[in-house]
PDB file of C-alpha atoms in Angstrom:
ATOM      1  CA  MET A 185     -79.399  15.329 -39.574  1.00 55.00           C
ATOM      2  CA  ALA A 186     -78.472  16.940 -36.242  1.00 63.00           C
ATOM      3  CA  GLN A 187     -76.662  19.759 -38.054  1.00 68.00           C
ATOM      4  CA  ARG A 188     -79.691  20.439 -40.218  1.00 69.00           C
ATOM      5  CA  LEU A 189     -81.909  20.607 -37.143  1.00 72.00           C
ATOM      6  CA  LYS A 190     -79.502  23.112 -35.572  1.00 88.00           C
ATOM      7  CA  GLU A 191     -79.665  25.271 -38.686  1.00 92.00           C
ATOM      8  CA  GLU A 192     -83.450  25.104 -38.673  1.00 94.00           C
ATOM      9  CA  VAL A 193     -83.578  26.202 -35.033  1.00 95.00           C
ATOM     10  CA  ARG A 194     -81.140  29.032 -35.727  1.00 96.00           C
ATOM     11  CA  GLU A 195     -83.189  30.226 -38.689  1.00 97.00           C
ATOM     12  CA  ARG A 196     -86.330  30.093 -36.556  1.00 97.00           C
ATOM     13  CA  ILE A 197     -84.662  32.210 -33.871  1.00 98.00           C
ATOM     14  CA  VAL A 198     -83.479  34.785 -36.429  1.00 98.00           C
ATOM     15  CA  ALA A 199     -86.960  34.965 -37.974  1.00 97.00           C
ATOM     16  CA  ALA A 200     -88.476  35.422 -34.520  1.00 98.00           C
ATOM     17  CA  ALA A 201     -85.971  38.165 -33.703  1.00 98.00           C
ATOM     18  CA  ARG A 202     -86.872  39.957 -36.923  1.00 97.00           C
ATOM     19  CA  THR A 203     -90.547  39.846 -35.953  1.00 96.00           C
ATOM     20  CA  VAL A 204     -89.831  41.202 -32.464  1.00 97.00           C
ATOM     21  CA  LEU A 205     -87.513  43.921 -33.803  1.00 97.00           C
ATOM     22  CA  LEU A 206     -90.143  45.092 -36.260  1.00 94.00           C
ATOM     23  CA  ARG A 207     -92.674  45.255 -33.463  1.00 95.00           C
ATOM     24  CA  GLU A 208     -90.578  46.527 -30.547  1.00 96.00           C
ATOM     25  CA  GLY A 209     -87.320  47.885 -31.957  1.00 96.00           C
ATOM     26  CA  TYR A 210     -83.874  47.086 -30.564  1.00 97.00           C
ATOM     27  CA  ARG A 211     -84.444  48.722 -27.178  1.00 97.00           C
ATOM     28  CA  GLY A 212     -87.699  46.869 -26.647  1.00 97.00           C
ATOM     29  CA  MET A 213     -86.449  43.475 -27.810  1.00 98.00           C
ATOM     30  CA  ARG A 214     -86.044  40.943 -24.987  1.00 97.00           C
ATOM     31  CA  LEU A 215     -84.370  37.627 -25.643  1.00 97.00           C
ATOM     32  CA  GLN A 216     -87.056  35.790 -23.696  1.00 97.00           C
ATOM     33  CA  ASP A 217     -89.666  37.262 -26.056  1.00 98.00           C
ATOM     34  CA  VAL A 218     -87.624  36.119 -29.050  1.00 98.00           C
ATOM     35  CA  ALA A 219     -87.329  32.641 -27.557  1.00 98.00           C
ATOM     36  CA  GLN A 220     -91.076  32.504 -26.991  1.00 97.00           C
ATOM     37  CA  GLU A 221     -91.750  33.692 -30.554  1.00 97.00           C
ATOM     38  CA  ALA A 222     -89.370  31.019 -31.878  1.00 97.00           C
ATOM     39  CA  GLY A 223     -90.789  28.293 -29.672  1.00 96.00           C
ATOM     40  CA  VAL A 224     -87.497  27.533 -27.936  1.00 96.00           C
ATOM     41  CA  ALA A 225     -86.234  27.815 -24.380  1.00 96.00           C
ATOM     42  CA  THR A 226     -84.346  31.008 -23.549  1.00 95.00           C
ATOM     43  CA  GLY A 227     -81.362  28.915 -22.466  1.00 94.00           C
ATOM     44  CA  ASN A 228     -81.358  27.185 -25.836  1.00 95.00           C
ATOM     45  CA  LEU A 229     -81.300  30.555 -27.591  1.00 96.00           C
ATOM     46  CA  TYR A 230     -77.994  31.349 -25.876  1.00 95.00           C
ATOM     47  CA  ARG A 231     -76.475  28.262 -27.489  1.00 95.00           C
ATOM     48  CA  TYR A 232     -76.805  30.075 -30.814  1.00 96.00           C
ATOM     49  CA  PHE A 233     -76.341  33.745 -29.881  1.00 96.00           C
ATOM     50  CA  GLU A 234     -74.263  34.963 -26.963  1.00 95.00           C
ATOM     51  CA  ASP A 235     -76.117  38.242 -26.516  1.00 96.00           C
ATOM     52  CA  LYS A 236     -78.620  40.699 -27.947  1.00 97.00           C
ATOM     53  CA  ASP A 237     -76.080  42.370 -30.239  1.00 97.00           C
ATOM     54  CA  ALA A 238     -75.097  39.067 -31.818  1.00 97.00           C
ATOM     55  CA  LEU A 239     -78.740  38.279 -32.511  1.00 98.00           C
ATOM     56  CA  PHE A 240     -79.347  41.763 -33.923  1.00 98.00           C
ATOM     57  CA  ALA A 241     -76.345  41.346 -36.244  1.00 98.00           C
ATOM     58  CA  ALA A 242     -77.791  38.074 -37.526  1.00 98.00           C
ATOM     59  CA  VAL A 243     -81.026  39.860 -38.430  1.00 98.00           C
ATOM     60  CA  VAL A 244     -79.467  43.073 -39.762  1.00 97.00           C
ATOM     61  CA  PRO A 245     -75.770  42.706 -40.666  1.00 96.00           C
ATOM     62  CA  GLU A 246     -73.547  45.786 -40.725  1.00 96.00           C
ATOM     63  CA  ALA A 247     -73.447  45.425 -44.509  1.00 96.00           C
ATOM     64  CA  VAL A 248     -77.146  46.307 -44.767  1.00 95.00           C
ATOM     65  CA  GLY A 249     -76.695  49.627 -42.989  1.00 94.00           C
ATOM     66  CA  ALA A 250     -73.542  50.374 -44.970  1.00 95.00           C
ATOM     67  CA  ARG A 251     -75.247  49.644 -48.272  1.00 94.00           C
ATOM     68  CA  LEU A 252     -78.275  51.778 -47.376  1.00 91.00           C
ATOM     69  CA  LEU A 253     -76.003  54.725 -46.579  1.00 91.00           C
ATOM     70  CA  ARG A 254     -74.008  54.179 -49.761  1.00 92.00           C
ATOM     71  CA  LEU A 255     -77.140  54.101 -51.925  1.00 89.00           C
ATOM     72  CA  ILE A 256     -78.585  57.213 -50.282  1.00 85.00           C
ATOM     73  CA  ARG A 257     -75.302  59.076 -50.754  1.00 84.00           C
ATOM     74  CA  THR A 258     -75.094  58.018 -54.392  1.00 85.00           C
ATOM     75  CA  ARG A 259     -78.702  59.046 -54.961  1.00 80.00           C
ATOM     76  CA  VAL A 260     -78.263  62.500 -53.429  1.00 76.00           C
ATOM     77  CA  ARG A 261     -75.011  63.042 -55.336  1.00 77.00           C
ATOM     78  CA  GLU A 262     -76.879  62.145 -58.499  1.00 77.00           C
ATOM     79  CA  LEU A 263     -79.495  64.748 -57.604  1.00 70.00           C
ATOM     80  CA  SER A 264     -76.841  67.309 -56.691  1.00 67.00           C
ATOM     81  CA  ALA A 265     -75.188  66.953 -60.092  1.00 71.00           C
ATOM     82  CA  ALA A 266     -78.474  67.372 -61.937  1.00 67.00           C
ATOM     83  CA  GLY A 267     -79.592  70.686 -63.356  1.00 61.00           C
ATOM     84  CA  ASP A 268     -83.234  69.916 -62.629  1.00 60.00           C
ATOM     85  CA  TRP A 269     -84.071  67.552 -59.778  1.00 58.00           C
ATOM     86  CA  THR A 270     -87.686  67.241 -60.915  1.00 59.00           C
ATOM     87  CA  THR A 271     -86.655  64.988 -63.802  1.00 62.00           C
ATOM     88  CA  MET A 272     -84.486  62.601 -61.782  1.00 60.00           C
ATOM     89  CA  THR A 273     -86.924  59.763 -61.083  1.00 62.00           C
ATOM     90  CA  ALA A 274     -86.379  56.029 -60.808  1.00 60.00           C
ATOM     91  CA  ALA A 275     -87.439  55.751 -64.439  1.00 64.00           C
ATOM     92  CA  ASN A 276     -84.381  57.586 -65.774  1.00 70.00           C
ATOM     93  CA  ALA A 277     -81.905  57.893 -62.892  1.00 75.00           C
ATOM     94  CA  PRO A 278     -79.793  54.789 -62.120  1.00 83.00           C
ATOM     95  CA  ALA A 279     -79.122  55.710 -58.481  1.00 80.00           C
ATOM     96  CA  ALA A 280     -82.818  56.285 -57.825  1.00 77.00           C
ATOM     97  CA  ALA A 281     -83.670  52.922 -59.360  1.00 81.00           C
ATOM     98  CA  ALA A 282     -80.969  51.171 -57.316  1.00 86.00           C
ATOM     99  CA  LEU A 283     -82.139  52.757 -54.058  1.00 82.00           C
ATOM    100  CA  LEU A 284     -85.775  51.942 -54.717  1.00 80.00           C
ATOM    101  CA  ALA A 285     -84.920  48.332 -55.612  1.00 85.00           C
ATOM    102  CA  PHE A 286     -82.934  47.979 -52.383  1.00 87.00           C
ATOM    103  CA  LEU A 287     -85.778  49.428 -50.300  1.00 83.00           C
ATOM    104  CA  ILE A 288     -88.154  46.909 -51.834  1.00 82.00           C
ATOM    105  CA  GLU A 289     -85.767  43.959 -51.580  1.00 89.00           C
ATOM    106  CA  GLU A 290     -84.692  44.711 -48.000  1.00 90.00           C
ATOM    107  CA  ARG A 291     -87.994  46.162 -46.801  1.00 88.00           C
ATOM    108  CA  GLU A 292     -88.029  44.691 -43.295  1.00 91.00           C
ATOM    109  CA  ARG A 293     -84.357  45.212 -42.541  1.00 94.00           C
ATOM    110  CA  VAL A 294     -84.513  48.813 -43.762  1.00 90.00           C
ATOM    111  CA  LEU A 295     -87.486  49.344 -41.441  1.00 89.00           C
ATOM    112  CA  ILE A 296     -85.427  48.073 -38.519  1.00 93.00           C
ATOM    113  CA  VAL A 297     -82.425  50.247 -39.425  1.00 93.00           C
ATOM    114  CA  LEU A 298     -84.470  53.432 -39.863  1.00 88.00           C
ATOM    115  CA  ALA A 299     -87.115  52.987 -37.176  1.00 89.00           C
ATOM    116  CA  GLY A 300     -85.969  50.324 -34.730  1.00 92.00           C
ATOM    117  CA  ALA A 301     -82.195  50.521 -34.375  1.00 94.00           C
ATOM    118  CA  ASP A 302     -81.956  53.072 -31.549  1.00 94.00           C
ATOM    119  CA  GLY A 303     -79.384  51.781 -29.065  1.00 96.00           C
ATOM    120  CA  SER A 304     -78.067  49.148 -31.475  1.00 96.00           C
ATOM    121  CA  PRO A 305     -74.735  48.988 -33.328  1.00 94.00           C
ATOM    122  CA  LEU A 306     -76.572  50.467 -36.344  1.00 96.00           C
ATOM    123  CA  ALA A 307     -78.096  53.419 -34.471  1.00 95.00           C
ATOM    124  CA  ARG A 308     -75.734  55.753 -36.322  1.00 94.00           C
ATOM    125  CA  VAL A 309     -77.131  54.984 -39.794  1.00 92.00           C
ATOM    126  CA  ARG A 310     -80.235  57.184 -39.662  1.00 90.00           C
ATOM    127  CA  PRO A 311     -78.521  60.370 -38.347  1.00 90.00           C
ATOM    128  CA  LEU A 312     -75.634  59.823 -40.771  1.00 88.00           C
ATOM    129  CA  ALA A 313     -78.094  59.594 -43.656  1.00 85.00           C
ATOM    130  CA  VAL A 314     -79.812  62.815 -42.586  1.00 84.00           C
ATOM    131  CA  ARG A 315     -76.470  64.596 -42.159  1.00 84.00           C
ATOM    132  CA  GLU A 316     -75.206  63.440 -45.547  1.00 79.00           C
ATOM    133  CA  MET A 317     -78.394  64.457 -47.337  1.00 77.00           C
ATOM    134  CA  THR A 318     -78.380  67.846 -45.607  1.00 79.00           C
ATOM    135  CA  ARG A 319     -74.723  68.472 -46.471  1.00 77.00           C
ATOM    136  CA  LEU A 320     -75.175  67.588 -50.118  1.00 73.00           C
ATOM    137  CA  ALA A 321     -78.367  69.638 -50.352  1.00 71.00           C
ATOM    138  CA  HIS A 322     -76.478  72.670 -49.054  1.00 72.00           C
ATOM    139  CA  GLY A 323     -73.851  72.066 -51.717  1.00 70.00           C
ATOM    140  CA  TYR A 324     -76.598  72.029 -54.316  1.00 66.00           C
ATOM    141  CA  LEU A 325     -78.078  75.261 -52.967  1.00 67.00           C
ATOM    142  CA  ALA A 326     -74.673  76.926 -53.083  1.00 66.00           C
ATOM    143  CA  ARG A 327     -74.416  76.087 -56.781  1.00 64.00           C
ATOM    144  CA  HIS A 328     -77.996  77.055 -57.594  1.00 59.00           C
ATOM    145  CA  ALA A 329     -78.387  80.240 -55.604  1.00 55.00           C
ATOM    146  CA  GLN A 330     -81.751  81.353 -56.965  1.00 50.00           C
ATOM    147  CA  ARG A 331     -84.129  82.826 -54.393  1.00 43.00           C
ATOM    148  CA  SER A 332     -87.806  81.986 -54.101  1.00 45.00           C
ATOM    149  CA  GLU A 333     -90.710  83.867 -52.564  1.00 38.00           C
ATOM    150  CA  PRO A 334     -91.241  83.333 -48.804  1.00 39.00           C
ATOM    151  CA  VAL A 335     -93.490  80.421 -47.942  1.00 34.00           C
ATOM    152  CA  THR A 336     -96.451  81.192 -45.699  1.00 32.00           C
ATOM    153  CA  ALA A 337     -97.955  77.745 -45.201  1.00 32.00           C
ATOM    154  CA  PRO A 338     -98.497  76.653 -41.570  1.00 30.00           C
ATOM    155  CA  ALA A 339     -96.279  73.995 -40.019  1.00 34.00           C
ATOM    156  CA  THR A 340     -97.690  70.484 -39.972  1.00 33.00           C
ATOM    157  CA  SER A 341     -94.679  68.535 -38.737  1.00 37.00           C
ATOM    158  CA  ARG A 342     -94.973  65.889 -36.077  1.00 39.00           C
ATOM    159  CA  THR A 343     -92.680  67.995 -33.903  1.00 40.00           C
ATOM    160  CA  ASN A 344     -93.546  71.696 -33.926  1.00 37.00           C
ATOM    161  CA  PRO A 345     -90.362  73.442 -35.117  1.00 33.00           C
ATOM    162  CA  LEU A 346     -91.242  76.502 -33.018  1.00 31.00           C
ATOM    163  CA  GLN A 347     -90.775  74.308 -29.952  1.00 36.00           C
ATOM    164  CA  THR A 348     -87.289  73.300 -31.086  1.00 38.00           C
ATOM    165  CA  GLY A 349     -85.893  76.792 -31.507  1.00 41.00           C
ATOM    166  CA  ALA A 350     -86.691  77.254 -35.195  1.00 42.00           C
ATOM    167  CA  SER A 351     -88.049  80.565 -36.493  1.00 48.00           C
ATOM    168  CA  ARG A 352     -91.561  81.134 -37.821  1.00 48.00           C
ATOM    169  CA  THR A 353     -90.095  81.159 -41.321  1.00 49.00           C
ATOM    170  CA  ASP A 354     -88.625  77.723 -40.611  1.00 46.00           C
ATOM    171  CA  ALA A 355     -92.044  76.588 -39.407  1.00 49.00           C
ATOM    172  CA  ALA A 356     -93.648  77.798 -42.623  1.00 49.00           C
ATOM    173  CA  HIS A 357     -91.024  75.995 -44.702  1.00 47.00           C
ATOM    174  CA  THR A 358     -91.598  72.854 -42.668  1.00 46.00           C
ATOM    175  CA  GLY A 359     -95.307  72.925 -43.491  1.00 49.00           C
ATOM    176  CA  THR A 360     -94.452  73.048 -47.178  1.00 45.00           C
ATOM    177  CA  VAL A 361     -91.889  70.282 -46.755  1.00 42.00           C
ATOM    178  CA  ARG A 362     -94.388  67.979 -45.043  1.00 44.00           C
ATOM    179  CA  ARG A 363     -96.922  68.409 -47.817  1.00 43.00           C
ATOM    180  CA  ALA A 364     -94.233  68.012 -50.468  1.00 40.00           C
ATOM    181  CA  VAL A 365     -93.553  64.436 -49.383  1.00 38.00           C
ATOM    182  CA  PRO A 366     -96.988  62.883 -50.019  1.00 38.00           C
ATOM    183  CA  GLY A 367     -95.939  59.357 -50.919  1.00 39.00           C
ATOM    184  CA  ALA A 368     -93.031  56.984 -50.924  1.00 38.00           C
ATOM    185  CA  GLY A 369     -92.761  56.246 -54.635  1.00 38.00           C
ATOM    186  CA  ALA A 370     -90.378  59.154 -55.235  1.00 45.00           C
ATOM    187  CA  VAL A 371     -87.990  58.312 -52.336  1.00 45.00           C
ATOM    188  CA  LEU A 372     -85.935  61.506 -51.995  1.00 55.00           C
ATOM    189  CA  GLY A 373     -87.438  62.843 -55.210  1.00 57.00           C
ATOM    190  CA  GLU A 374     -90.097  64.955 -53.518  1.00 53.00           C
ATOM    191  CA  ALA A 375     -87.533  66.166 -51.011  1.00 58.00           C
ATOM    192  CA  ALA A 376     -85.291  67.085 -53.915  1.00 58.00           C
ATOM    193  CA  ARG A 377     -88.081  68.955 -55.661  1.00 57.00           C
ATOM    194  CA  THR A 378     -88.768  70.949 -52.507  1.00 58.00           C
ATOM    195  CA  VAL A 379     -85.157  72.083 -52.256  1.00 58.00           C
ATOM    196  CA  HIS A 380     -85.051  72.816 -55.989  1.00 58.00           C
ATOM    197  CA  ALA A 381     -88.190  74.977 -55.770  1.00 60.00           C
ATOM    198  CA  ALA A 382     -87.274  76.758 -52.527  1.00 58.00           C
ATOM    199  CA  PRO A 383     -83.486  77.146 -52.337  1.00 56.00           C
ATOM    200  CA  ASP A 384     -83.701  79.416 -49.289  1.00 61.00           C
ATOM    201  CA  VAL A 385     -84.731  76.526 -47.069  1.00 60.00           C
ATOM    202  CA  PRO A 386     -82.634  76.844 -43.866  1.00 63.00           C
ATOM    203  CA  ARG A 387     -80.501  74.046 -42.464  1.00 63.00           C
ATOM    204  CA  THR A 388     -82.906  73.323 -39.585  1.00 65.00           C
ATOM    205  CA  VAL A 389     -85.704  72.667 -42.041  1.00 62.00           C
ATOM    206  CA  LEU A 390     -83.462  70.618 -44.332  1.00 63.00           C
ATOM    207  CA  VAL A 391     -82.767  68.329 -41.388  1.00 68.00           C
ATOM    208  CA  GLN A 392     -86.516  68.032 -40.727  1.00 65.00           C
ATOM    209  CA  LEU A 393     -87.115  67.485 -44.434  1.00 62.00           C
ATOM    210  CA  PHE A 394     -84.730  64.581 -44.710  1.00 66.00           C
ATOM    211  CA  THR A 395     -85.847  63.155 -41.370  1.00 69.00           C
ATOM    212  CA  SER A 396     -89.422  63.165 -42.658  1.00 63.00           C
ATOM    213  CA  THR A 397     -88.199  61.605 -45.908  1.00 66.00           C
ATOM    214  CA  LEU A 398     -86.799  58.662 -43.943  1.00 71.00           C
ATOM    215  CA  ASP A 399     -90.093  58.503 -42.027  1.00 66.00           C
ATOM    216  CA  MET A 400     -91.805  58.340 -45.413  1.00 59.00           C
ATOM    217  CA  ILE A 401     -89.674  55.361 -46.397  1.00 64.00           C
ATOM    218  CA  VAL A 402     -90.586  53.611 -43.139  1.00 64.00           C
ATOM    219  CA  ALA A 403     -94.273  54.277 -43.780  1.00 60.00           C
ATOM    220  CA  ILE A 404     -94.361  52.581 -47.201  1.00 51.00           C
TER     221      ILE A 404
END
């Protein structure tokens, strides 16, 4: 009976931590706020978790971040091997279906990894995902070296690329990229279509593209 009560308290603390992480992120999470959310004393919380990192790991194990990276890499490799990215949807591409299923199944923990893990042991996952997607996209572009007409659309990114050292051409590409990711159902598919249609997209814009793609996932 006592053991079951301990497990119930632990589960309540983990659930409370998940709520606080979704709201505040890792940097903003305070153990006293978690304790209050769980309805336990802060001192009692320390009987179950020695520190903030231990509690974070209980909410989002390393395996979640590793699996997310693995699925993203597999998905982009699948796209890279395809002759036409526009046909590689979750309906007929196994890696796309697996990634989408994981995003649905692990919705809250993916949110924490992509939007609330700054400063945590999983802070590396988001930049690694962007770097991997950018690298594989460049490999695709090298194999499909068709040129497209210059894009003249204005930039609409959250961060103006002209303020980050990008050229006006980069800014124009970024505007197209932002509009090319209108919804989350295609998870990487719209990003893939953008690269397929405009293979002269520079690296700076590819990074912004895949960063905005992860933002799209968070916004589902």
